[in-house]
Short mmCIF file of C-alpha atoms (C1' of nucleotides) in Angstrom, two decimals:
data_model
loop_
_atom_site.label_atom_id
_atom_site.label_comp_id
_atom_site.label_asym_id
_atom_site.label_seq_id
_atom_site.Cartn_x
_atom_site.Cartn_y
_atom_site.Cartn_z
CA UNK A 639 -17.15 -30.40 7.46
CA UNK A 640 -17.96 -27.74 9.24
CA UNK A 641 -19.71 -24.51 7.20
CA UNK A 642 -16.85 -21.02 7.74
CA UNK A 643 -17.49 -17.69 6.14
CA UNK A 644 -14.04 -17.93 4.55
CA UNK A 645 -12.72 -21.37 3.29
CA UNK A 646 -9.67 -19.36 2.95
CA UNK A 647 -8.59 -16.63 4.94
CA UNK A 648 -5.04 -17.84 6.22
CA UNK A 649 -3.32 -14.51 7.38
CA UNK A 650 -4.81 -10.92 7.33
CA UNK A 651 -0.92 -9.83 7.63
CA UNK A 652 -0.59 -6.60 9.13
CA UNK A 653 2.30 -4.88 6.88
CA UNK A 654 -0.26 -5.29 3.90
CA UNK A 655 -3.38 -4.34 5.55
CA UNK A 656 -1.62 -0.80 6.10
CA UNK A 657 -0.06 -1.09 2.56
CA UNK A 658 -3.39 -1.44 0.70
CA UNK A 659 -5.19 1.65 3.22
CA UNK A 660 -2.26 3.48 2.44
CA UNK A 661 -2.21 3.24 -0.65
CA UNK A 662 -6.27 3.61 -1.60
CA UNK A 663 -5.98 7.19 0.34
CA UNK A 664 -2.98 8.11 -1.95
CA UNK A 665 -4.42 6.81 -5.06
CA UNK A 666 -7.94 8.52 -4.30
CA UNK A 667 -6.53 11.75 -3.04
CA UNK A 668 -7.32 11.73 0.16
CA UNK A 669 -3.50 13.76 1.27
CA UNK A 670 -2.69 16.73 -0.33
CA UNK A 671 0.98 16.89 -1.91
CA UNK A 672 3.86 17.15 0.31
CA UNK A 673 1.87 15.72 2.70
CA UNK A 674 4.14 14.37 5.71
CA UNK A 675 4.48 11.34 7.48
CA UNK A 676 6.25 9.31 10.13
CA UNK A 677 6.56 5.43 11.12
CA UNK A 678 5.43 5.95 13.86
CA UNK A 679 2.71 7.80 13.40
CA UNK A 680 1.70 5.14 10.88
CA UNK A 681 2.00 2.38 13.40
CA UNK A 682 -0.04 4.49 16.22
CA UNK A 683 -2.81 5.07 13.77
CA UNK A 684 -3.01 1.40 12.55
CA UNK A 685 -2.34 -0.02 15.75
CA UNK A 686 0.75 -1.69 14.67
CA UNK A 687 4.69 -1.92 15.29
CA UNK A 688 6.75 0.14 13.51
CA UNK A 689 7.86 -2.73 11.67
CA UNK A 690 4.70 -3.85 9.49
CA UNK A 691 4.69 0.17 9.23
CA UNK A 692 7.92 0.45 7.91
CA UNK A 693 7.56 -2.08 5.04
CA UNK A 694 4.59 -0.61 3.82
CA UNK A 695 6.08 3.31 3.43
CA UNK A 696 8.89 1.44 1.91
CA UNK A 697 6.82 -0.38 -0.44
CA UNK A 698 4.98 2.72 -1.84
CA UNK A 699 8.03 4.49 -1.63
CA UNK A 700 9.18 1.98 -4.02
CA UNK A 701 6.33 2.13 -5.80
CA UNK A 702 6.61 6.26 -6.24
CA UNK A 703 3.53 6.73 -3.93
CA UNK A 704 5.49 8.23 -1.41
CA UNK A 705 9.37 10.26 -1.65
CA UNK A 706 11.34 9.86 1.00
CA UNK A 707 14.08 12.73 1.64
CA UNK A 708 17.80 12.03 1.93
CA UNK A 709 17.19 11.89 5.61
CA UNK A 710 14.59 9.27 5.68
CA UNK A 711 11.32 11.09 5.53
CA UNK A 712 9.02 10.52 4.15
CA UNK A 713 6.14 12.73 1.99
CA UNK A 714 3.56 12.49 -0.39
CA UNK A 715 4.70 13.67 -3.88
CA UNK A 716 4.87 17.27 -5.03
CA UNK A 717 5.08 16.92 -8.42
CA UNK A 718 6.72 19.44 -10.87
CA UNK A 719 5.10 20.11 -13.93
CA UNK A 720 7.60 18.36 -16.09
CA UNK A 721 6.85 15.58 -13.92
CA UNK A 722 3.14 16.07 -14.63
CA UNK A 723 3.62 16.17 -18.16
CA UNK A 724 5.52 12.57 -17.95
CA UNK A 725 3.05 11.01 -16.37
CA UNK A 726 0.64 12.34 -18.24
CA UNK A 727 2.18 11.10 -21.32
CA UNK A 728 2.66 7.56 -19.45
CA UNK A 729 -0.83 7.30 -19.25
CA UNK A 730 -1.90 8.17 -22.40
CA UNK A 731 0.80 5.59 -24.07
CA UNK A 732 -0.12 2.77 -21.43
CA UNK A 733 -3.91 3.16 -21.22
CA UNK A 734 -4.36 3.93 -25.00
CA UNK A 735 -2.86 0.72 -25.58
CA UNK A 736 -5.17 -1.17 -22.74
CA UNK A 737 -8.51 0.09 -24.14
CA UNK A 738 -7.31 -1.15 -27.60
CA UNK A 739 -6.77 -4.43 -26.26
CA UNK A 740 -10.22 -4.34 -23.91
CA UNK A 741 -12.58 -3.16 -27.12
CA UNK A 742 -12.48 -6.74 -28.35
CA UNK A 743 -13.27 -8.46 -25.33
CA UNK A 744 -15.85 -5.27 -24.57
CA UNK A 745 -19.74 -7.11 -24.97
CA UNK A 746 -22.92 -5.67 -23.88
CA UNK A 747 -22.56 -5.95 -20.09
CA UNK A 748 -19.30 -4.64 -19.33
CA UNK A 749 -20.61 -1.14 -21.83
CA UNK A 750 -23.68 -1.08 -19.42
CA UNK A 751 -21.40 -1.33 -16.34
CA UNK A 752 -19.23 1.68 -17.60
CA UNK A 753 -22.54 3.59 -18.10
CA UNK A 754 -23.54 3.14 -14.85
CA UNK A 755 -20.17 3.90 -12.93
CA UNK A 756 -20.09 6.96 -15.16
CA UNK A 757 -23.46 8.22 -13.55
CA UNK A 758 -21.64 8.38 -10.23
CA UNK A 759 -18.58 10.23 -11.80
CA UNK A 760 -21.32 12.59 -13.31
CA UNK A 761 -22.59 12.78 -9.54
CA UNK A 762 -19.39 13.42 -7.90
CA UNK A 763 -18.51 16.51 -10.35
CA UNK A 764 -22.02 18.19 -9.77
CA UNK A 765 -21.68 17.49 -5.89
CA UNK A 766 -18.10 18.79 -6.05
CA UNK A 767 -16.60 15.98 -4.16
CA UNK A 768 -12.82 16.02 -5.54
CA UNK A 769 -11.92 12.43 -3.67
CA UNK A 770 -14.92 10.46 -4.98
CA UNK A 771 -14.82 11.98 -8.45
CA UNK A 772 -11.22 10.61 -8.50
CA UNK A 773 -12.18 7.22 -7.35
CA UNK A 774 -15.10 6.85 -9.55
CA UNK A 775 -12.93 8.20 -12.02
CA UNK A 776 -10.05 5.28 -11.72
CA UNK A 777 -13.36 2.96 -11.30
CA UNK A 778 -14.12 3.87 -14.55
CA UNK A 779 -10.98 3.49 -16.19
CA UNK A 780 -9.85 0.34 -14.12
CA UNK A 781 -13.54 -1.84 -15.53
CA UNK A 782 -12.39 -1.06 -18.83
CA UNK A 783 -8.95 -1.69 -18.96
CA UNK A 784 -9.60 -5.08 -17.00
CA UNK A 785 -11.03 -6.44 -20.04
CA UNK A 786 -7.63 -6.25 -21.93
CA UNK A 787 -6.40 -9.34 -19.47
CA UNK A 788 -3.14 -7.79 -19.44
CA UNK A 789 -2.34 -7.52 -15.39
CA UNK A 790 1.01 -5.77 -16.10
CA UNK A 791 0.01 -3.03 -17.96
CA UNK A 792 -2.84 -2.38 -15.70
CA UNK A 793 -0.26 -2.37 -12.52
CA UNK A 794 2.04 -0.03 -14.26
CA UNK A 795 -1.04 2.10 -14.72
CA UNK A 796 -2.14 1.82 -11.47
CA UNK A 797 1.36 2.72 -10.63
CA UNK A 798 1.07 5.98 -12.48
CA UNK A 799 -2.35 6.74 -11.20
CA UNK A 800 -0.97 6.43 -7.31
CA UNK A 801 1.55 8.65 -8.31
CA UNK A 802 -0.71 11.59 -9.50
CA UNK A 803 -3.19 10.98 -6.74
CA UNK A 804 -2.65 13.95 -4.39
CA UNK A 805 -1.53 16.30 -7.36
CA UNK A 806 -5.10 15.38 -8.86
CA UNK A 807 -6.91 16.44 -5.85
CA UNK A 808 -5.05 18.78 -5.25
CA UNK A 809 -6.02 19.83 -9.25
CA UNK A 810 -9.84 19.08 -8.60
CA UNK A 811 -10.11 20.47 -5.38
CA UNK A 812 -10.03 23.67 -6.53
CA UNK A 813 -12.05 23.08 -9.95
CA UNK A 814 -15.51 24.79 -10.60
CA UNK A 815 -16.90 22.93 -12.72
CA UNK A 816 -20.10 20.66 -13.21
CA UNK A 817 -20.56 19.08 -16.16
CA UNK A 818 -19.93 15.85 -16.80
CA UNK A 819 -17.13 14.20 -18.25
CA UNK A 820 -17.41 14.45 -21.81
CA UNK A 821 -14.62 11.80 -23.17
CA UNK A 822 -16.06 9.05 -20.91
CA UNK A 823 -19.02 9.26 -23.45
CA UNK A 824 -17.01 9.16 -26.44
CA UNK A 825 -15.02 6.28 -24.84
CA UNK A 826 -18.84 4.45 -24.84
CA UNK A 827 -19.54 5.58 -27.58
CA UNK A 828 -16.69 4.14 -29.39
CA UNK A 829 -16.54 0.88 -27.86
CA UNK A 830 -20.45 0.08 -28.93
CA UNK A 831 -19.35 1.01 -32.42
CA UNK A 832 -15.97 -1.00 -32.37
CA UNK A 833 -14.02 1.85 -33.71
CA UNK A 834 -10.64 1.56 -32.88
CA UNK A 835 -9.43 4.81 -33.96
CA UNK A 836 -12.33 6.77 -32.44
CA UNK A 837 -11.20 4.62 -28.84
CA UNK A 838 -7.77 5.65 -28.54
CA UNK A 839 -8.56 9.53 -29.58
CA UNK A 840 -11.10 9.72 -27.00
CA UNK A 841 -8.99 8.10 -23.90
CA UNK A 842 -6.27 9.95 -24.82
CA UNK A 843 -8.17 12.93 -24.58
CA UNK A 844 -9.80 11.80 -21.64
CA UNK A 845 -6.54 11.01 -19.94
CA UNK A 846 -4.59 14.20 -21.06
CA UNK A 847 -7.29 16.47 -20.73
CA UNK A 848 -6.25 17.18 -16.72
CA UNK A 849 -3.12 18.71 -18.22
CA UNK A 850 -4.79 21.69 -19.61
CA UNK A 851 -6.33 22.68 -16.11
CA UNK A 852 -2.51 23.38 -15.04
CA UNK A 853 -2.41 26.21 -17.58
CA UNK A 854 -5.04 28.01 -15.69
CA UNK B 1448 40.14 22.43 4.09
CA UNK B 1449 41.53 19.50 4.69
CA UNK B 1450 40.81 17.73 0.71
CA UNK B 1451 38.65 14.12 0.78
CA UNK B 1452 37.67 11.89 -1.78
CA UNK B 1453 33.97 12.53 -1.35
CA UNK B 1454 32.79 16.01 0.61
CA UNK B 1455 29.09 14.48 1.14
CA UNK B 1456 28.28 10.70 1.50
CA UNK B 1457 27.04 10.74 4.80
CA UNK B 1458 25.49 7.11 5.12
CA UNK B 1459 25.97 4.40 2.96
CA UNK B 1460 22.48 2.94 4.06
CA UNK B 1461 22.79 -1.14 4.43
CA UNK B 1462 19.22 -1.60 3.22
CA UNK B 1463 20.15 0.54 0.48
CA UNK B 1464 23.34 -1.34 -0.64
CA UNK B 1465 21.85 -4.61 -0.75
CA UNK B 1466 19.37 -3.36 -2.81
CA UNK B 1467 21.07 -1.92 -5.59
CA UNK B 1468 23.80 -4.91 -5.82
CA UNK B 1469 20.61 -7.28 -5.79
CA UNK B 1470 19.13 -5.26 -8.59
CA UNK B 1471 21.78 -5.28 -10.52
CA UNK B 1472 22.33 -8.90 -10.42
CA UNK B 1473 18.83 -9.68 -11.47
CA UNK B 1474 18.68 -7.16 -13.89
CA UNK B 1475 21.88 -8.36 -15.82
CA UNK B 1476 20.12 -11.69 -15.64
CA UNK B 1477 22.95 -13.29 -12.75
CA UNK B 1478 20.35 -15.36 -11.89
CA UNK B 1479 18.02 -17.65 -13.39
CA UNK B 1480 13.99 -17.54 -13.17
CA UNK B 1481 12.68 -19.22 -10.20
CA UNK B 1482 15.76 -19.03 -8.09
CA UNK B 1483 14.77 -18.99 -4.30
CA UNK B 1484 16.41 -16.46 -2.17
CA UNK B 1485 15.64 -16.19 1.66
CA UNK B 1486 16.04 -13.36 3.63
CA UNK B 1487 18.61 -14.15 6.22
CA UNK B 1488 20.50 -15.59 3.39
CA UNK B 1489 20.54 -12.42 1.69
CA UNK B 1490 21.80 -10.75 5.55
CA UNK B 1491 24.20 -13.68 5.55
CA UNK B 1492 25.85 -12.84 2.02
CA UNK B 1493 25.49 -8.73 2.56
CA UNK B 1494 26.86 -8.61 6.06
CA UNK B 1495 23.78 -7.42 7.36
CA UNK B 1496 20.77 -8.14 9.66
CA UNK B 1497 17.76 -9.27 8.71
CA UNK B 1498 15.90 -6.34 8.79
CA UNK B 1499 17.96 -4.35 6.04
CA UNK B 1500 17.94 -7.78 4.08
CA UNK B 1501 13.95 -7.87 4.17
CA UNK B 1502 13.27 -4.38 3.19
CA UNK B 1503 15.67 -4.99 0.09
CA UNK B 1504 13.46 -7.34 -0.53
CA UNK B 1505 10.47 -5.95 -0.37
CA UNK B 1506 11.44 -3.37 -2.26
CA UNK B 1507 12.14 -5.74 -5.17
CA UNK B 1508 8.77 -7.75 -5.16
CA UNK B 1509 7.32 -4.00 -5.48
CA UNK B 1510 8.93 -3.22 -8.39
CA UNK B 1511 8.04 -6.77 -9.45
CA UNK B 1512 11.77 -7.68 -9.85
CA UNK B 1513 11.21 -10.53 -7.39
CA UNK B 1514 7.81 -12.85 -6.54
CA UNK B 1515 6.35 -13.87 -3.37
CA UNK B 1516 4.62 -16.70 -2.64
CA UNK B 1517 1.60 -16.46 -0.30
CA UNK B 1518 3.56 -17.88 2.02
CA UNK B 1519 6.31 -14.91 1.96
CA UNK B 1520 8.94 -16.86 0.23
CA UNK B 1521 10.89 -14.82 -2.50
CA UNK B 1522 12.37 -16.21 -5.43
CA UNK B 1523 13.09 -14.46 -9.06
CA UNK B 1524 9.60 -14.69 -11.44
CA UNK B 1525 9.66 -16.91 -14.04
CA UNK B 1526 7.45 -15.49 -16.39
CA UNK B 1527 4.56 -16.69 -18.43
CA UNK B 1528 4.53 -16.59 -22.32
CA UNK B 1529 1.74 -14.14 -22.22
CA UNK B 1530 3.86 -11.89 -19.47
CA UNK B 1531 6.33 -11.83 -21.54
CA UNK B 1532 4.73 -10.68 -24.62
CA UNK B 1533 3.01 -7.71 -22.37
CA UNK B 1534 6.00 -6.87 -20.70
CA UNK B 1535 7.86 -6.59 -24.80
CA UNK B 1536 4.84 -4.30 -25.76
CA UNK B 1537 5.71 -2.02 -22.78
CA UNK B 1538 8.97 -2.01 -23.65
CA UNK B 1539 7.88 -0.69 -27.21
CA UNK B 1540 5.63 1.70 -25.96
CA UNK B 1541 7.40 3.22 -23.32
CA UNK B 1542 10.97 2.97 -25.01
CA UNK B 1543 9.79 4.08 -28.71
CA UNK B 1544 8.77 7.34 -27.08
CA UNK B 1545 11.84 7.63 -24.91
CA UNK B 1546 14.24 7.66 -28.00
CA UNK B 1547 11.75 9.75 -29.88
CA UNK B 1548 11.95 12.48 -26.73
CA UNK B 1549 16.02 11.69 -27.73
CA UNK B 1550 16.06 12.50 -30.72
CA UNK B 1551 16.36 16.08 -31.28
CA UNK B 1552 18.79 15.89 -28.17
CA UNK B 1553 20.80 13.86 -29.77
CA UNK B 1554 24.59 15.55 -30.57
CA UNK B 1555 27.75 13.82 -32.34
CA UNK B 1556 29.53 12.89 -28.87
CA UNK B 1557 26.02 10.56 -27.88
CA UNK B 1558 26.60 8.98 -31.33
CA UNK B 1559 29.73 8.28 -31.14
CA UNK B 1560 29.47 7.11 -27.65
CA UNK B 1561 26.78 4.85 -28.38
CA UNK B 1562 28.56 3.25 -31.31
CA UNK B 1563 31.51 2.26 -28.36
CA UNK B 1564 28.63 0.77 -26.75
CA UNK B 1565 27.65 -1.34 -29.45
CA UNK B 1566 31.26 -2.29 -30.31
CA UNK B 1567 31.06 -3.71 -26.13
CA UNK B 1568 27.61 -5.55 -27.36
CA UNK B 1569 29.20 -7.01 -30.36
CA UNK B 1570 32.17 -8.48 -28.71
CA UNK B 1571 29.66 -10.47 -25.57
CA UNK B 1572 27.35 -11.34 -28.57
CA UNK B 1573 30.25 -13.05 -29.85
CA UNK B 1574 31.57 -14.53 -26.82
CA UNK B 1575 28.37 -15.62 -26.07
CA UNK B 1576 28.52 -14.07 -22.69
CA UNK B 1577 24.77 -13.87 -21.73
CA UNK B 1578 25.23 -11.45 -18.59
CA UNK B 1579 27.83 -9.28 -20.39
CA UNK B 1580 25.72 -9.10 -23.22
CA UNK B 1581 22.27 -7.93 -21.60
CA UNK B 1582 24.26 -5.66 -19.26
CA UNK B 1583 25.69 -3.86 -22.40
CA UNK B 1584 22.64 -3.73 -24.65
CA UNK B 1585 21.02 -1.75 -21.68
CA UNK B 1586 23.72 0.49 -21.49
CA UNK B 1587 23.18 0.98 -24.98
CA UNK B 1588 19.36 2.14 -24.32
CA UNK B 1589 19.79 3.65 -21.00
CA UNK B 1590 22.71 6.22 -22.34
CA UNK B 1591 20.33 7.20 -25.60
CA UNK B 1592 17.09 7.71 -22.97
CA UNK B 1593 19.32 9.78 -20.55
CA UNK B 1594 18.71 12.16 -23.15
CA UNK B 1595 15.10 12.02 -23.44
CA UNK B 1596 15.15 14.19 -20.07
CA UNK B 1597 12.17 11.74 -18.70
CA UNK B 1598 13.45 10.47 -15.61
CA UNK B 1599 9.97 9.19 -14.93
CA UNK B 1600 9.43 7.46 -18.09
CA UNK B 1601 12.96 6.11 -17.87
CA UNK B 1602 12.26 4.37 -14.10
CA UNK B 1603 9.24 2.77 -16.09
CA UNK B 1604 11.30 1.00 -18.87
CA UNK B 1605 14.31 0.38 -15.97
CA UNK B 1606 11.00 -1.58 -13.84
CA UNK B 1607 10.30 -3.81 -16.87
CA UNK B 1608 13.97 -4.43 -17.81
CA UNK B 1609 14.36 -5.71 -13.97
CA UNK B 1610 11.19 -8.16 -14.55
CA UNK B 1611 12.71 -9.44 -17.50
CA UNK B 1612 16.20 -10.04 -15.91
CA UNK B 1613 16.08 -13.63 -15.09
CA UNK B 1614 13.89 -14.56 -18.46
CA UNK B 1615 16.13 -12.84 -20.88
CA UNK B 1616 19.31 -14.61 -19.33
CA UNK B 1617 17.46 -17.99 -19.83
CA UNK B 1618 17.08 -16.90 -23.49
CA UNK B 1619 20.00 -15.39 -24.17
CA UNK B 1620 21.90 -18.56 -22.52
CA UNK B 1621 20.79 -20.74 -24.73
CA UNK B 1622 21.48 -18.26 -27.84
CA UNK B 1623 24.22 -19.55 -30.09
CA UNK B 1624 24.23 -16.61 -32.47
CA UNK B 1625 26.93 -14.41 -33.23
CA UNK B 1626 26.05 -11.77 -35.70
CA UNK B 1627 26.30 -8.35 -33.89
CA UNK B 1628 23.09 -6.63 -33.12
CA UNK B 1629 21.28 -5.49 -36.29
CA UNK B 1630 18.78 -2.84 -34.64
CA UNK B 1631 21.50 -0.73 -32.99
CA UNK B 1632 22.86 -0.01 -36.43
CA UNK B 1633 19.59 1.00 -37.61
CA UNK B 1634 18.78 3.02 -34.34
CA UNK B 1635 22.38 5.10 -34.79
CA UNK B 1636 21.75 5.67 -38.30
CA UNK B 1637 17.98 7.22 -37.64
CA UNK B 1638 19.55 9.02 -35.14
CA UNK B 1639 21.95 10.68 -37.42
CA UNK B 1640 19.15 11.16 -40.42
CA UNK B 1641 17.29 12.69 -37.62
CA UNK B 1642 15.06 10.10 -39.35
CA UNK B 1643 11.67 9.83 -36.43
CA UNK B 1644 9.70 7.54 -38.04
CA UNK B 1645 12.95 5.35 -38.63
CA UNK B 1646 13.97 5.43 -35.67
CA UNK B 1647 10.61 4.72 -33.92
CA UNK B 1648 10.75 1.44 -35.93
CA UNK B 1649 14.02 0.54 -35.09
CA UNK B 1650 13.57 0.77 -31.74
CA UNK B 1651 10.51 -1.15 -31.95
CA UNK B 1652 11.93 -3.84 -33.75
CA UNK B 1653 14.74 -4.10 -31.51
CA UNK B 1654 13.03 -4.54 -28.26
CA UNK B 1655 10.47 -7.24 -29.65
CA UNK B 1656 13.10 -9.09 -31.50
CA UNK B 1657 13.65 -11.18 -28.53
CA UNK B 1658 10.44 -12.33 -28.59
CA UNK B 1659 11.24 -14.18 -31.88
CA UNK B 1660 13.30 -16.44 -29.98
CA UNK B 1661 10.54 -17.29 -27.72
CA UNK B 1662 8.84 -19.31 -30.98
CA UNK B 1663 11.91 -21.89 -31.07
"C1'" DG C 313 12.26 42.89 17.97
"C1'" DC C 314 15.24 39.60 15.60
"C1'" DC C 315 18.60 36.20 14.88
"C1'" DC C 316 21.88 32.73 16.22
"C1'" DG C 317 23.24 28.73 19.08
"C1'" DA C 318 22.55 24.92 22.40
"C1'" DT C 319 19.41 21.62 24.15
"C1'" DT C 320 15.60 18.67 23.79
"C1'" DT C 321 12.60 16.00 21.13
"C1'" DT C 322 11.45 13.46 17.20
"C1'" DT C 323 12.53 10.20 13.64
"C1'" DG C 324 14.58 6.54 10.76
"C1'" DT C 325 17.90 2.62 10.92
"C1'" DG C 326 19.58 -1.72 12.16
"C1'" DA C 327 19.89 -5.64 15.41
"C1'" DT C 328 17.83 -9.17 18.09
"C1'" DC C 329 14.23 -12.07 19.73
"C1'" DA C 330 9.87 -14.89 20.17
"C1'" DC C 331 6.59 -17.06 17.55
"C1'" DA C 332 3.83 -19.37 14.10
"C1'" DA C 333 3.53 -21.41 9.77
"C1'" DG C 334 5.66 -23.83 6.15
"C1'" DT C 335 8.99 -27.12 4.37
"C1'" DT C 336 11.86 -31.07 4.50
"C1'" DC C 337 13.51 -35.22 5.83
"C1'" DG C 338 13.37 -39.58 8.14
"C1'" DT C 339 10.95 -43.42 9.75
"C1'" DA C 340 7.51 -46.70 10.22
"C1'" DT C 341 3.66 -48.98 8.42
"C1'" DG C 342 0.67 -50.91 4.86
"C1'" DC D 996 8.54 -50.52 -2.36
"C1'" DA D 997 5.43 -46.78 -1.82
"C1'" DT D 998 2.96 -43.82 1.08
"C1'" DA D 999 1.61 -41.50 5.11
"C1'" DC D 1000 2.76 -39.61 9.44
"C1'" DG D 1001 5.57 -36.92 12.52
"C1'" DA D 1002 9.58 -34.61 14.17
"C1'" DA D 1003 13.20 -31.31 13.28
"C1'" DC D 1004 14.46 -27.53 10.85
"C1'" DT D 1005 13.86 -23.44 8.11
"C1'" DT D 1006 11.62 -19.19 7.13
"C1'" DG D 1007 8.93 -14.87 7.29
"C1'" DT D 1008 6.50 -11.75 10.59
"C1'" DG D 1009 6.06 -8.50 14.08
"C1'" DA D 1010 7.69 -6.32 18.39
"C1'" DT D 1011 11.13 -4.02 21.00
"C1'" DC D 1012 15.39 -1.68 21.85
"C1'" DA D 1013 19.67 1.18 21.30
"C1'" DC D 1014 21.63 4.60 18.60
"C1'" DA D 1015 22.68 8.51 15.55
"C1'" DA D 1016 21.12 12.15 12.96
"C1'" DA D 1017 17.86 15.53 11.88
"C1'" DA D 1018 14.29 18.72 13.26
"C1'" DA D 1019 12.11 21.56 16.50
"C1'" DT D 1020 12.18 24.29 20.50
"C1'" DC D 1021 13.82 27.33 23.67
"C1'" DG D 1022 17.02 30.70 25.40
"C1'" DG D 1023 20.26 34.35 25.30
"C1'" DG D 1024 22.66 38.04 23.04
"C1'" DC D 1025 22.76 41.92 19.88
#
DNA sequence: GCCCGATTTTTGTGATCACAAGTTCGTATG
DNA sequence: CATACGAACTTGTGATCACAAAAATCGGGC
């Protein structure tokens, strides 16, 4: 047989090659809210019809990554604060619940892992950088909550997180400050010590603790 | 003025209509897990092309009320034991908070309106109507979250109802029970105690009860 | 200088088509 | 009789087009 770099590789499909960019510049912040966009504007900039285009605006539509106006167009989210506080609150139920169900499965290695990815979240708050804090952020998060081996919990978080994504850098793009996140260390901290209790306080503090910047 | 039925409904949107009478179908459980649909099927049954019938479709697999293959063909999921139990515990999660958001909402007239609802539950429980039965029980939820004001929270529970469609009419088809539903009893009665706690259990109980039947 | 109205442009929707890949069914061969 | 091979059909994908509605632009009038 002959030796390919992929054994399998079968289609590369166009309509989910601009979903999943789409969606990872959503998710990380990369468009501010109420950010606009067209089909074919998609297709230009992803060299495609406006057919592969249209199915992926459709599917984050669906997925509440994108609101479309009575008329058909189509925008990144600007979230009210009621709408903020849902979310909010859909996070702290959903991931509380997925970091009890990861500390069981959470050995050594995984612990180091999160202690490494939080470095770079500690880097991307002193440097300032609103999009990579958010995606070293979610990195964070995302390692952990893999553990709990519960896929559809994680997608309806992921679902929630690609909702808040351009309100959150919108958020952190105009935050001053530089220290480090402080939960993610009580989230560690937690986990080596198997407490339960001490786990869900600190992620939901982790996760709500956004909410108090809208007060300011 | 000249006086019509409805002053705005300027498009009724193909794409649209096929995907709500689609979603309703699988979410009442009208058709079984696994069922294959095709796309110009779908155009065939709906009047329509295939382009409204495919993003109908897409639309569903995002919301994960439908599966696709790798090979793009659609069919209803037929869930996994360990799917199921995640999707329960998001129902539990998600729903227990919804009704506890209720609560202090929650006037005479919802009370007494819910009780007719349960009266409509009783009746398919004892005709051992499986579609009329699911399609009632969520009316019974969906009119006591309406009043949760948590239209984002309430999408969340409506996405995991949808994934549960076709799995929960497979259950419920092969019920042959016919006492009425104990847990709405106890939900109406917390809600007039204005009894949290009591309520948060019922609802609890009631949305994992199902998964009793799973055992058999 | 400002606002209202008509025209032009932009945009989403739905239909149709060519194409490739997958599936199914029939036949022939061991 | 079972299995493998191949042909015919089915199916999803992506491109293109016509059309209607919405938005933007420009012009004229006050």
């Amino acid at each position: 047989m002959t030796l390919t770099a992929r054994p399998i590789d079968p289609a590369p499909l166009a309509h989910d090659r601009v979903y999943r960019q789409l969606r990872l510049r959503i998710m990380h912040g990369d468009m501010p809210p109420g950010h606009a966009l067209t089909l074919r504007g998609i297709g230009a900039e992803y060299r495609v019809s406006m057919t592969p285009a249209r199915e992926a605006a459709r599917r984050l539509v669906a997925e509440g990554a994108l609101t479309m106006s009575n008329s058909g167009r189509i925008a990144t989210p600007a979230l009210s604060n009621d709408r903020i506080e849902e979310l909010a609150a859909l996070r702290a139920l959903i991931e509380v619940e997925l970091a009890s169900r990861a500390l069981p499965r959470a050995h050594l290695a995984l612990i180091e892992r999160l202690q490494n990815i939080n470095a770079k979240v500690a880097d991307a708050v002193a440097q300032r950088d609103a999009v990579s804090y958010i995606r070293t952020n979610l990195e964070f998060h995302r390692t952990l909550y893999l553990r709990a081996q519960a896929p559809a919990m994680l997608a309806m978080a992921e679902t929630v997180w690609l909702q808040m994504g351009p309100t959150m850098s919108a958020l952190y793009g105009r935050l001053r400050r530089t220290e480090p996140p402080q939960f993610h260390r009580l989230i560690i901290a937690a986990l080596r010590a198997g407490d339960e209790p001490g786990l869900r306080l600190a992620v939901r503090s982790d996760v709500t603790q956004g909410l108090r910047m809208l007060a300011s």
